mmCIF file of C-alpha atoms in Angstrom:
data_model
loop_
_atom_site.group_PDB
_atom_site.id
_atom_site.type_symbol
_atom_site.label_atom_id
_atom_site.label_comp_id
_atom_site.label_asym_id
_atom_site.label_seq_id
_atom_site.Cartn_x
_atom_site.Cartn_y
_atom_site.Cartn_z
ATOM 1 C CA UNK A 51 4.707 -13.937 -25.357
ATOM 2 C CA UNK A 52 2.876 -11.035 -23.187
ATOM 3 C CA UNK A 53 1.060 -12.625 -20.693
ATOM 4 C CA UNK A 54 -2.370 -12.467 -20.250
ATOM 5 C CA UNK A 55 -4.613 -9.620 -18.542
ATOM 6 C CA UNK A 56 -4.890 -10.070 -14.801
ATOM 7 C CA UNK A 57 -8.411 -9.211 -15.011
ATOM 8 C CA UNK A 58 -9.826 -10.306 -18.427
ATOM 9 C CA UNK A 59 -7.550 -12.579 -20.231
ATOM 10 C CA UNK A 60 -6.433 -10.839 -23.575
ATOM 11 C CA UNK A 61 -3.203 -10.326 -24.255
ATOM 12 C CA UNK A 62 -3.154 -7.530 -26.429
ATOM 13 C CA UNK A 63 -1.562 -4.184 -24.361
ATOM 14 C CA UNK A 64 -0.375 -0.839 -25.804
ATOM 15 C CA UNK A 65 2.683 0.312 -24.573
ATOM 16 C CA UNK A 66 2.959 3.726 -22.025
ATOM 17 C CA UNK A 67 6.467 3.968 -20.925
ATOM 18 C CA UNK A 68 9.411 3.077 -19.699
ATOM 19 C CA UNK A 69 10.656 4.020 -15.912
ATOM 20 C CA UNK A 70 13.421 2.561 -13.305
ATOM 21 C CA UNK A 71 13.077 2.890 -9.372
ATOM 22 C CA UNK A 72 12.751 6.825 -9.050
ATOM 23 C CA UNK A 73 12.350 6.302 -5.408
ATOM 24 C CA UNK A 74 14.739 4.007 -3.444
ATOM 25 C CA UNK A 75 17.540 3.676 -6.489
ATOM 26 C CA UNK A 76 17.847 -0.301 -6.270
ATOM 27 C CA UNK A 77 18.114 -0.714 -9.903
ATOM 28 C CA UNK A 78 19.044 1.436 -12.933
ATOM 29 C CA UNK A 79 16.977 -1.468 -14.665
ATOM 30 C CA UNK A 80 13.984 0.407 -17.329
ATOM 31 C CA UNK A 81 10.779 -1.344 -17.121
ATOM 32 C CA UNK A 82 7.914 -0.960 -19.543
ATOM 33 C CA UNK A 83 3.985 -0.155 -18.065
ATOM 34 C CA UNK A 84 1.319 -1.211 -20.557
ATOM 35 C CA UNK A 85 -2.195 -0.971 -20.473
ATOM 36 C CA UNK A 86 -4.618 -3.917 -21.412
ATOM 37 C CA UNK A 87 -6.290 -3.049 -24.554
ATOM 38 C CA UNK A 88 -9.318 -4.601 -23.475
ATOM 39 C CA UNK A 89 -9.920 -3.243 -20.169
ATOM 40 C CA UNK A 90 -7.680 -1.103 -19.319
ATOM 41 C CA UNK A 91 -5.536 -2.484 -16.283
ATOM 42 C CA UNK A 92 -2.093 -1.748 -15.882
ATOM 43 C CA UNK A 93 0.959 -3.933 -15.280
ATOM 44 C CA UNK A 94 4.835 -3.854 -15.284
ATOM 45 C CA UNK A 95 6.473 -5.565 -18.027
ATOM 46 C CA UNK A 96 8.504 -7.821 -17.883
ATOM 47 C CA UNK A 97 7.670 -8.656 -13.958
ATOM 48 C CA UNK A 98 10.265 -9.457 -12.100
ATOM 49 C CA UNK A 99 10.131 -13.717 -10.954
ATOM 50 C CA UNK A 100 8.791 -14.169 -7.627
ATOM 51 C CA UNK A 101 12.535 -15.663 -6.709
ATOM 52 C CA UNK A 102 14.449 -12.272 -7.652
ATOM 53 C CA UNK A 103 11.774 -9.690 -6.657
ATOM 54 C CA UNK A 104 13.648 -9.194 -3.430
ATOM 55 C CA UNK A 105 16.756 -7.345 -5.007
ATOM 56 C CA UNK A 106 14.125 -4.269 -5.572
ATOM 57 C CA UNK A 107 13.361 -4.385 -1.972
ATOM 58 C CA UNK A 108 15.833 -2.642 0.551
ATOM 59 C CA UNK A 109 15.699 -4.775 3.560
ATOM 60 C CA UNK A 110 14.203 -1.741 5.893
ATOM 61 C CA UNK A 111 11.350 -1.382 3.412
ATOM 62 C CA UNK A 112 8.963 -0.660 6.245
ATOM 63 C CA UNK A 113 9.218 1.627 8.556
ATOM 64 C CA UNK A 114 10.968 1.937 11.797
ATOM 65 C CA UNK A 115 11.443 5.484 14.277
ATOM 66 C CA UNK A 116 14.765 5.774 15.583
ATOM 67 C CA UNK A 117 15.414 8.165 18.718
ATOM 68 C CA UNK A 118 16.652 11.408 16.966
ATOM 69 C CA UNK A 119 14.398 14.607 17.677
ATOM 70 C CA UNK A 120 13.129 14.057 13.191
ATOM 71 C CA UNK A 121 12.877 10.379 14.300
ATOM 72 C CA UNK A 122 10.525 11.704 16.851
ATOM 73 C CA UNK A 123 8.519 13.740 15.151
ATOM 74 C CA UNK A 124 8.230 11.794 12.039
ATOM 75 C CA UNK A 125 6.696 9.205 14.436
ATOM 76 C CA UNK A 126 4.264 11.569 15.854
ATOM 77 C CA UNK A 127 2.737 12.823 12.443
ATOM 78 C CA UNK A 128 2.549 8.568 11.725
ATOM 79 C CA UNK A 129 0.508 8.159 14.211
ATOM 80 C CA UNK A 130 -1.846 11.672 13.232
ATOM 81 C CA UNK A 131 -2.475 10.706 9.509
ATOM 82 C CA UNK A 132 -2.836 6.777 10.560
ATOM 83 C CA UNK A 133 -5.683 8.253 11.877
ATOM 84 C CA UNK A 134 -8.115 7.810 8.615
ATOM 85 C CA UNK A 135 -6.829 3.692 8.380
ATOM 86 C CA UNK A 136 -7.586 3.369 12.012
ATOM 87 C CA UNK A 137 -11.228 4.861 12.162
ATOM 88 C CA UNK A 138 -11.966 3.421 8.489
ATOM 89 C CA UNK A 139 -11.659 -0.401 10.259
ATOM 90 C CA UNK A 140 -13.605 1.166 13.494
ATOM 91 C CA UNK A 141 -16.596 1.414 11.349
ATOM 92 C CA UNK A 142 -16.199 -1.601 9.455
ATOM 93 C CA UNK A 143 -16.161 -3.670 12.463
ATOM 94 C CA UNK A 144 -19.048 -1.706 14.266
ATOM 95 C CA UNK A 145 -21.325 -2.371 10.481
ATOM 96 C CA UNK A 146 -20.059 -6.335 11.415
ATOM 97 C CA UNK A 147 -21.524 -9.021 13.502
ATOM 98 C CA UNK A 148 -18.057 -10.974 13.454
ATOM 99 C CA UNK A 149 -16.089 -12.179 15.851
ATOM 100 C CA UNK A 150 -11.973 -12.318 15.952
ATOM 101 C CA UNK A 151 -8.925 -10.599 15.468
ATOM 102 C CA UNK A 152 -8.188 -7.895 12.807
ATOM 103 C CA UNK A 153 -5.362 -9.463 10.632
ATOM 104 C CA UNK A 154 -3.092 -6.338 9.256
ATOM 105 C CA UNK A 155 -1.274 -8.169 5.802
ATOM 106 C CA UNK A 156 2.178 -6.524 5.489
ATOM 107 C CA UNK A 157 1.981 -5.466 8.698
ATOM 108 C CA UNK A 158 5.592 -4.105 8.445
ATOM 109 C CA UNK A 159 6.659 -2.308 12.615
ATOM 110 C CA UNK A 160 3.069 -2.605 13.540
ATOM 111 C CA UNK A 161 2.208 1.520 14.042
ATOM 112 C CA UNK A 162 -1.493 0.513 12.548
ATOM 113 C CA UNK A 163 -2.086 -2.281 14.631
ATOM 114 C CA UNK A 164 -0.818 -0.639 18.308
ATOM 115 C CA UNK A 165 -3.204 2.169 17.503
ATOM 116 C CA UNK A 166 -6.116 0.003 16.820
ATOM 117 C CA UNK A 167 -5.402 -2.078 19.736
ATOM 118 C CA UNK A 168 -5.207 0.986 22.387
ATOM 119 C CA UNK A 169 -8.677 1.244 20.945
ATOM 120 C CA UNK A 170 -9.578 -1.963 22.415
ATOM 121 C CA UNK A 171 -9.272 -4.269 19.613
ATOM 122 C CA UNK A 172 -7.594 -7.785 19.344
ATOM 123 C CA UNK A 173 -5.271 -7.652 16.608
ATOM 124 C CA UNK A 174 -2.403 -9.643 15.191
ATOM 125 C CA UNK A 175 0.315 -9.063 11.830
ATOM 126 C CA UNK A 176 1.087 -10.840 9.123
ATOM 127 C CA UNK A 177 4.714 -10.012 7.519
ATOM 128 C CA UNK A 178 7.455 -11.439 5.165
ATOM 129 C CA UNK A 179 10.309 -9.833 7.451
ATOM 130 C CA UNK A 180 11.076 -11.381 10.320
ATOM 131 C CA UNK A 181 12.807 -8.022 11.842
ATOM 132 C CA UNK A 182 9.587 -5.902 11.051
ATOM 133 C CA UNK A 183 7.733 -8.834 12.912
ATOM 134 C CA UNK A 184 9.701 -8.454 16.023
ATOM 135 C CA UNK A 185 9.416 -4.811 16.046
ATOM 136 C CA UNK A 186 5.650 -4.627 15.622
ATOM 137 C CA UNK A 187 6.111 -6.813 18.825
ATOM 138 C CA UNK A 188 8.430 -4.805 20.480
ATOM 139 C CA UNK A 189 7.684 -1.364 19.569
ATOM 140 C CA UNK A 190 3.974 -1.795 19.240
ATOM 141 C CA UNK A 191 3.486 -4.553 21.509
ATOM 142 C CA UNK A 192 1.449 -6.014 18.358
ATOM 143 C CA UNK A 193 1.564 -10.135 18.199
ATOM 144 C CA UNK A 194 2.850 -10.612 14.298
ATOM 145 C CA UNK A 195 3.955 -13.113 12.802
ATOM 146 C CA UNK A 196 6.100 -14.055 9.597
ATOM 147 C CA UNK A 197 4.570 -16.067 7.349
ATOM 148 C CA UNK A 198 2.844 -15.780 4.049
ATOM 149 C CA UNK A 199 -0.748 -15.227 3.867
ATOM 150 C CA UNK A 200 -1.679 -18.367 1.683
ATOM 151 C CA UNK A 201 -0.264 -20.354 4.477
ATOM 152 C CA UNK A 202 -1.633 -18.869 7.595
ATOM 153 C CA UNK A 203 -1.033 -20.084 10.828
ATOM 154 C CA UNK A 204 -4.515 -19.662 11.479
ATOM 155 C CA UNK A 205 -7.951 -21.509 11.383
ATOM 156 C CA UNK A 206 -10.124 -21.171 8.420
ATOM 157 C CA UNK A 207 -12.762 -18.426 9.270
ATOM 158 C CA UNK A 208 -11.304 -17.513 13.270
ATOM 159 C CA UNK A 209 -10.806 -13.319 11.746
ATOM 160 C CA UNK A 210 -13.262 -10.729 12.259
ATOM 161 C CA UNK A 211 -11.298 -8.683 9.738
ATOM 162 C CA UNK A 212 -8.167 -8.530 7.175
ATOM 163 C CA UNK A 213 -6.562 -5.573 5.989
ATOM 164 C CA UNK A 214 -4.410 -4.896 2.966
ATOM 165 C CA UNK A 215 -3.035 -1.786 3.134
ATOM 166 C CA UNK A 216 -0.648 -1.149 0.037
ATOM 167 C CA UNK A 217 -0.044 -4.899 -0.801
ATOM 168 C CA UNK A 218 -1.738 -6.269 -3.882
ATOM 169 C CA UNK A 219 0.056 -4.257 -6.002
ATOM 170 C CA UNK A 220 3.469 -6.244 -5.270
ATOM 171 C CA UNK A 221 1.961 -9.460 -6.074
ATOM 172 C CA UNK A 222 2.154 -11.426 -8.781
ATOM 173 C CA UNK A 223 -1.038 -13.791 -8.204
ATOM 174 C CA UNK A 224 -2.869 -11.132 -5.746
ATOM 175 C CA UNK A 225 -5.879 -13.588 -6.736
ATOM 176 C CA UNK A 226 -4.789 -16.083 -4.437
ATOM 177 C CA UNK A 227 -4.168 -13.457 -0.909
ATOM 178 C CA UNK A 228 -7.766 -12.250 -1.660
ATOM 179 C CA UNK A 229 -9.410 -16.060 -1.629
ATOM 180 C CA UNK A 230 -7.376 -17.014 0.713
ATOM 181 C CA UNK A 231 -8.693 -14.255 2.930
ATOM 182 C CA UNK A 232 -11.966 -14.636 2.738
ATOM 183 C CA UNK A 233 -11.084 -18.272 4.005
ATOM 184 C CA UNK A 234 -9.717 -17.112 6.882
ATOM 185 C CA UNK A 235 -12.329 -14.406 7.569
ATOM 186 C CA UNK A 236 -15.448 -15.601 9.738
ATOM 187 C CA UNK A 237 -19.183 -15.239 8.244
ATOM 188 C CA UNK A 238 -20.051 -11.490 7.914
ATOM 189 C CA UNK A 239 -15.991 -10.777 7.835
ATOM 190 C CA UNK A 240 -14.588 -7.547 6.754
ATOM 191 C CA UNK A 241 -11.512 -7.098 4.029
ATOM 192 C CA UNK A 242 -10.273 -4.055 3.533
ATOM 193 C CA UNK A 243 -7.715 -2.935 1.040
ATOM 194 C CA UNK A 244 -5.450 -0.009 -0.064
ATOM 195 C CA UNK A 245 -4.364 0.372 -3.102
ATOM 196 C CA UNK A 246 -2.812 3.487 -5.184
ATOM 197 C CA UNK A 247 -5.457 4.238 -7.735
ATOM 198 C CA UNK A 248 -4.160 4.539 -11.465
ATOM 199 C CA UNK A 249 -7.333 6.619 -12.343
ATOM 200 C CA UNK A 250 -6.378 9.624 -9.921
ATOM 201 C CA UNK A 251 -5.902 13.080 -11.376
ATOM 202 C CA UNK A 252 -2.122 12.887 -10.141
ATOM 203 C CA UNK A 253 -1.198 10.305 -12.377
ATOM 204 C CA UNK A 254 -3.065 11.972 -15.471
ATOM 205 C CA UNK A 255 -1.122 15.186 -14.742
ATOM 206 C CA UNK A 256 2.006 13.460 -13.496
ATOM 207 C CA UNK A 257 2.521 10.633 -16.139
ATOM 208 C CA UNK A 258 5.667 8.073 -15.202
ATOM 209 C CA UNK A 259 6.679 10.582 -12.249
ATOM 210 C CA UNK A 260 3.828 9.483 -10.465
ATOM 211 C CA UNK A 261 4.497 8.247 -6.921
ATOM 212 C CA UNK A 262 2.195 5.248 -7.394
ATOM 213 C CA UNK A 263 3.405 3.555 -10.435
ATOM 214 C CA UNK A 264 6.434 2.558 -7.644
ATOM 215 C CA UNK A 265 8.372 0.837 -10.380
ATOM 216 C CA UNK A 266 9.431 -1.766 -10.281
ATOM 217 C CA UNK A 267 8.266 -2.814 -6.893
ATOM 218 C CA UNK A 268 3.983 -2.341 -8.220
ATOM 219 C CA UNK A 269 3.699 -5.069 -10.498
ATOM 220 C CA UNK A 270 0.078 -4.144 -11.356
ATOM 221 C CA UNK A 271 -1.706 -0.830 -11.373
ATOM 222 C CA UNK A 272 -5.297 -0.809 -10.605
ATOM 223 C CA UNK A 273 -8.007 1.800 -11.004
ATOM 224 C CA UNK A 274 -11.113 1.476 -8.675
ATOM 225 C CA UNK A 275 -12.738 -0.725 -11.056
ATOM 226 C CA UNK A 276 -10.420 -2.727 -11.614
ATOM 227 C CA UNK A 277 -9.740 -4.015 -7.511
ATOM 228 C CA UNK A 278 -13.636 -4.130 -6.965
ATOM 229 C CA UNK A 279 -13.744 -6.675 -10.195
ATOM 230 C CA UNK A 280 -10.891 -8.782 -8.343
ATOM 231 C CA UNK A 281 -12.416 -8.305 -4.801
ATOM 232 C CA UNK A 282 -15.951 -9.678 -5.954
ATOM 233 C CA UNK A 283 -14.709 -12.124 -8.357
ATOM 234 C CA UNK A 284 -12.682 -13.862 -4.772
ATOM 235 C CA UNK A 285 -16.278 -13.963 -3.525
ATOM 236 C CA UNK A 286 -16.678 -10.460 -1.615
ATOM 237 C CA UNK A 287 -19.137 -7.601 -2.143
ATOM 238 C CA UNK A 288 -17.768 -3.871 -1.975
ATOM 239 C CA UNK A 289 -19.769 -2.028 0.237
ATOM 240 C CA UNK A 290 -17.499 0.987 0.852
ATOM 241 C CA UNK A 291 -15.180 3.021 -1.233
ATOM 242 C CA UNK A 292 -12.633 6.262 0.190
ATOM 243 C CA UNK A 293 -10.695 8.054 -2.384
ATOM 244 C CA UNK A 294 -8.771 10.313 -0.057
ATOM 245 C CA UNK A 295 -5.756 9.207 2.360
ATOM 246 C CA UNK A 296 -4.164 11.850 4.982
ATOM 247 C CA UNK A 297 -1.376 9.442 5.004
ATOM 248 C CA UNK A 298 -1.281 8.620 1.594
ATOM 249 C CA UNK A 299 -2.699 11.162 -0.861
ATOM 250 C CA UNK A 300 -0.711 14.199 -0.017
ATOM 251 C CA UNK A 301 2.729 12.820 1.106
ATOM 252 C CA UNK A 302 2.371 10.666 -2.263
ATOM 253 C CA UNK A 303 2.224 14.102 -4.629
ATOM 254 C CA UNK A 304 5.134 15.494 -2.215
ATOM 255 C CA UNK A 305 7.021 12.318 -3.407
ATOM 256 C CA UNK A 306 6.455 12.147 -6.855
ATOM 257 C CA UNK A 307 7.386 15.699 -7.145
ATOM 258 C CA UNK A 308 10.583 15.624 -4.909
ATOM 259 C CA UNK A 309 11.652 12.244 -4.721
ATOM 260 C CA UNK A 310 15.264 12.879 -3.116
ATOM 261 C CA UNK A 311 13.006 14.570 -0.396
ATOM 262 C CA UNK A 312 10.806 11.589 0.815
ATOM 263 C CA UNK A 313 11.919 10.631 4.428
ATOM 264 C CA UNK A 314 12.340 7.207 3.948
ATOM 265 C CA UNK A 315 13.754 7.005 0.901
ATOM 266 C CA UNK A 316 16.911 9.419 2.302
ATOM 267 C CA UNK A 317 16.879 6.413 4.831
ATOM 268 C CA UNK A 318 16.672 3.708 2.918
ATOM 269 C CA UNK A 319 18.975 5.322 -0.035
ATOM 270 C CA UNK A 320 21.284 6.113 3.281
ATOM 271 C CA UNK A 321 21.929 9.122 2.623
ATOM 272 C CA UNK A 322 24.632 10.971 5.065
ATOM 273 C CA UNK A 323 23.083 13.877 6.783
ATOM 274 C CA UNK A 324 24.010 15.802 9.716
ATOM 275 C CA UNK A 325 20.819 16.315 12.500
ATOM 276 C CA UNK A 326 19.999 19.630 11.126
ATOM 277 C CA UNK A 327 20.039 19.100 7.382
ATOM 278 C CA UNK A 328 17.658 16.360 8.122
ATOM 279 C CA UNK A 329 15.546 18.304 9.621
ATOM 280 C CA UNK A 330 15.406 20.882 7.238
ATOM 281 C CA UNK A 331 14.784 18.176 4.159
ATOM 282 C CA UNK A 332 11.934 16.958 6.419
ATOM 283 C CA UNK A 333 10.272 20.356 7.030
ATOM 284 C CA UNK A 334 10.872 21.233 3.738
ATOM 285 C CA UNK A 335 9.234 17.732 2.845
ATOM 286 C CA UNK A 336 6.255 18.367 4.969
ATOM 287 C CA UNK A 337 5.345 22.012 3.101
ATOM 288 C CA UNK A 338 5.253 20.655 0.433
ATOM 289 C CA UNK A 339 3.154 17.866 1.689
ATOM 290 C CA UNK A 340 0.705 19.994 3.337
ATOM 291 C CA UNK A 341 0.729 22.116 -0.234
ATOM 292 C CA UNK A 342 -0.570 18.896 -1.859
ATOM 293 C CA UNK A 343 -3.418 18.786 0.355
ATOM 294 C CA UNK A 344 -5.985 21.018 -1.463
ATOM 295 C CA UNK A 345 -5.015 19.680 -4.809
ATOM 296 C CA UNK A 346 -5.368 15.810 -3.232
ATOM 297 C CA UNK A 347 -8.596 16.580 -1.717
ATOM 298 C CA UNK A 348 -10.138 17.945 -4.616
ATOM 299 C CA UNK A 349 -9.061 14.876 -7.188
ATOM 300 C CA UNK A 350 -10.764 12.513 -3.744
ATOM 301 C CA UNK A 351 -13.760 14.820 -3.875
ATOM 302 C CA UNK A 352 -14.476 13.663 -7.636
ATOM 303 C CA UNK A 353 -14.082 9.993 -6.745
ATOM 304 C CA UNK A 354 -10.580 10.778 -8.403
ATOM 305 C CA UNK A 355 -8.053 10.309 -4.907
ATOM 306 C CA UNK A 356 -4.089 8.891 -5.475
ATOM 307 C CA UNK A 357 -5.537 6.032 -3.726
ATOM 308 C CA UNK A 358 -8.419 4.079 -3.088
ATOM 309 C CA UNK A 359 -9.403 2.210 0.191
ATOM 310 C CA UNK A 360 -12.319 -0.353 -0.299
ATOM 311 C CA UNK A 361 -14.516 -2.285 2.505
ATOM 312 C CA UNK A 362 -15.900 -5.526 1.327
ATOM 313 C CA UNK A 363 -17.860 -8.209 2.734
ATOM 314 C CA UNK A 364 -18.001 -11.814 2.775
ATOM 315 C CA UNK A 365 -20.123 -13.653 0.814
#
């Protein structure tokens, strides 16, 4: 039996397609996306279970620099487009009378959190790997932790802020992360969430070669109405909306249309390449990325963007 709509309940869908992992090759596996007939929200089916989800995972998933002149300068232009996440939380917290730590969920090696904390802010990670814990610690000198966010090892309502950047799409009950945030956050607490955004004009043009489907690592696929109706349903109110990512947006078109291209993926895929054809790949990577600019600002300036960030307050 399909199982019910995330966000309404039926359970009548209409199939779209079928994909596999474009992006990272862990499975040659074909998954189905369908759309709820009722409102609209889309989901991978069948989902992997929660116990074999990891196979689809490589185990550096998140990101780590190494020392080569491309590790370098991959790091650098990390740190530039991190940038929009960074100031985004600045003016959360300056709108917010709260007091606490900003709690980055999926924190993965940290980059976010060092850069908000050079800016003076007390932060601390929350991650599943215990390796990208120690190198936000190391690397970032970021305090993280691993440990699953419906268990915190932290007081009920002792955060200023959470953010979830690019990680209710993975889960399978992203219900229970967003109530069990706004436990943790303190009165007049800021969440703030990333998520790709199904109702960009990428996806409409780009169809299953779309970036942010992510099969079959994105179990759902939300539009911007769709994560607001979640977000205030957990007991928040959305008081801010971005459509366009630096980070995000354009490196996400440069992926979907070059896959074998994307930076990570050649490191996660390990792919043998001597110090200059990596650098080539990457340069040729980043024209093409900086080509997807005009195209990704447009679709953001129509409330349209690959992705869509969201501020929300407590309740």
């Amino acid at each position: 039996m399909t199982a019910a709509c995330l966000i309404c309940g039926c359970r009548d869908h209409v199939p779209l397609f079928r994909s596999s992992d474009r992006l990272y090759h862990t499975t040659t596996e074909k998954f189905a996306v369908l759309r709820c007939q009722e409102c609209g929200l889309m989901r991978l089916d069948p989902q992997p279970p929660p116990d074999e989800v990891h196979r689809y995972y490589p185990p550096d998933y998140w990101y780590a620099p190494d020392a080569s002149a491309a590790g370098r300068l991959e790091e650098a232009y990390r740190r530039l487009v991190l940038r929009d996440h960074v100031t985004f939380v600045e003016r959360a917290m300056r709108d917010s009378s709260a007091r606490g730590p900003v709690l980055d969920v999926g924190c993965g090696g940290g980059l976010f959190l060092g850069q908000l904390r050079r800016r003076g802010f007390n932060v601390v990670g929350l991650d599943f790997s215990r390796e990208a814990a120690a190198i936000a610690w190391k690397q970032n000198q970021a305090p993280a932790v691993c440990a699953a966010l419906e268990r915190p090892p932290f007081a009920p309502q002792s955060v200023a802020c959470v953010t979830m950047f690019h990680v209710l799409e993975h889960l399978h009950n992203p219900r229970r992360y967003l109530v069990a945030a706004r436990e943790l956050l303190a009165p007049d607490g800021r969440l703030i969430v990333q998520v790709p955004n199904a109702g960009c004009w990428q996806f409409r043009v780009l169809g299953r070669r779309w970036n942010g489907l992510d099969v079959p690592r994105h179990l759902f696929d939300y539009r911007d109405s769709d994560i607001a109706k979640m977000i205030e349903a957990a007991g928040f109110e959305v008081v801010r909306r971005k459509y366009f990512s630096l980070r995000d947006n354009p490196a996400g078109m440069a992926s979907s249309l070059a896959p074998w291209l994307d930076p990570m993926a050649r490191r996660v895929r390990k792919k043998a390449e001597s110090a200059p054809v990596r650098l080539i790949k990457d340069a040729i990577y980043f024209g093409l990325t900086v080509a997807s600019i005009p195209f990704a600002a447009l679709e953001a300036a129509v409330e349209a963007g690959s992705t869509i960030m969201l501020e929300a307050r407590r309740r």
